mmCIF file of C-alpha atoms in Angstrom:
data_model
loop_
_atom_site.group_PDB
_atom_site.id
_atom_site.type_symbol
_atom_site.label_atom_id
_atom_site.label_comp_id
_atom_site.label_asym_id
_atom_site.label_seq_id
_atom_site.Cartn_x
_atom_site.Cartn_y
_atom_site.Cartn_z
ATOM 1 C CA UNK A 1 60.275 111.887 33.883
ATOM 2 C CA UNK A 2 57.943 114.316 36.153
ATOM 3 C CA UNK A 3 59.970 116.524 38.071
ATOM 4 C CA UNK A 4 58.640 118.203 41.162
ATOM 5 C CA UNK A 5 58.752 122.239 42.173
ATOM 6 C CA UNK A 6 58.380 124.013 44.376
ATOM 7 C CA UNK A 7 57.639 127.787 44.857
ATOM 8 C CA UNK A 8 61.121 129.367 45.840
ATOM 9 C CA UNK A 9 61.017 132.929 45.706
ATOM 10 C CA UNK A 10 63.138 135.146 48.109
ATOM 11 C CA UNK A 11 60.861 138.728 46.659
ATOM 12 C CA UNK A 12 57.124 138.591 45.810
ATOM 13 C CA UNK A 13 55.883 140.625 42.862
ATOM 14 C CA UNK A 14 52.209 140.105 41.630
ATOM 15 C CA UNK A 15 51.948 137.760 38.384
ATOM 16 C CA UNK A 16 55.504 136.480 38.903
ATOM 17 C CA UNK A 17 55.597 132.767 39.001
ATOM 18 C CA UNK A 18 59.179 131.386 40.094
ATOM 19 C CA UNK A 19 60.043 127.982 40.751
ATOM 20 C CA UNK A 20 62.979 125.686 41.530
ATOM 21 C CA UNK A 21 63.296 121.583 40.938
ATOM 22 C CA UNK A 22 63.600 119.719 44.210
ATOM 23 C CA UNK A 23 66.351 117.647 44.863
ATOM 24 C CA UNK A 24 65.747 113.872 45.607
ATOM 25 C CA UNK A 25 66.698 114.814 49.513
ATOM 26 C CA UNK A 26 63.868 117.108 49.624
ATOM 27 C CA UNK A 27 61.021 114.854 47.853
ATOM 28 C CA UNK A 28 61.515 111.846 50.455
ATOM 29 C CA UNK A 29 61.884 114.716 53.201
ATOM 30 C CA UNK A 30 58.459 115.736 52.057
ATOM 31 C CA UNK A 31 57.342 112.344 51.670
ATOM 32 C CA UNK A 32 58.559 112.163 55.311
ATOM 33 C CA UNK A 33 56.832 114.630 56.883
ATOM 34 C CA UNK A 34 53.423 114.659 54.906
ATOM 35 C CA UNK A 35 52.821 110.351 54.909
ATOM 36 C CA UNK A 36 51.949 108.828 58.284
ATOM 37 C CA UNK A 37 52.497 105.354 55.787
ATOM 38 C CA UNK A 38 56.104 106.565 54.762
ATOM 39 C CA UNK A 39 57.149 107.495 58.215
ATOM 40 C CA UNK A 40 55.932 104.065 59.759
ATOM 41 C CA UNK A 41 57.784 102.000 56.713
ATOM 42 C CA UNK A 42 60.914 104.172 57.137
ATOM 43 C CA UNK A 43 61.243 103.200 61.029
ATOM 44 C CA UNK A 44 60.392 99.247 60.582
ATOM 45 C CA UNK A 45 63.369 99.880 57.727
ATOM 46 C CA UNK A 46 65.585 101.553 60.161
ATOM 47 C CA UNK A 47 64.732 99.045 62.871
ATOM 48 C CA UNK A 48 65.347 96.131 60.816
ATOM 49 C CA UNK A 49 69.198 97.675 59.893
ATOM 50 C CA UNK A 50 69.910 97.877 63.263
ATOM 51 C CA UNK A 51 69.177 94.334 64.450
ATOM 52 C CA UNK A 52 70.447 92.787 61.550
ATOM 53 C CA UNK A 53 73.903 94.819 62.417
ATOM 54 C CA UNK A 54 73.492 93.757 66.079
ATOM 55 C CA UNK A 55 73.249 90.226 65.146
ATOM 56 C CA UNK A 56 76.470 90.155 62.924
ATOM 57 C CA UNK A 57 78.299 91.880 65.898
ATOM 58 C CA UNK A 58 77.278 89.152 68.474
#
């Protein structure tokens, strides 16, 4: 399994590398911002949950 990172360093020293593992939340919140593609699919998602809910309330 391929985990992502990302550099997360509060202090900056020359020839330290630090890095922390993103959570799920922040991958698809990168996904998000970075992926026109994502973004469109994740609205037409969102749009289709709210219809669907309006129907069962009518």
């Amino acid at each position: 399994m391929n985990n992502a990172y990302r550099c997360d360093c509060s202090y900056k020293y020359s020839g330290t590398f630090c890095e922390k593992e993103l959570s799920i939340t922040d991958i698809y919140i990168r996904l998000i911002s970075n992926s026109l593609a994502f973004q469109v699919a994740l609205i037409i998602i969102v749009l289709i949950i709210i219809l669907f809910g309006c129907f069962l309330l009518i």
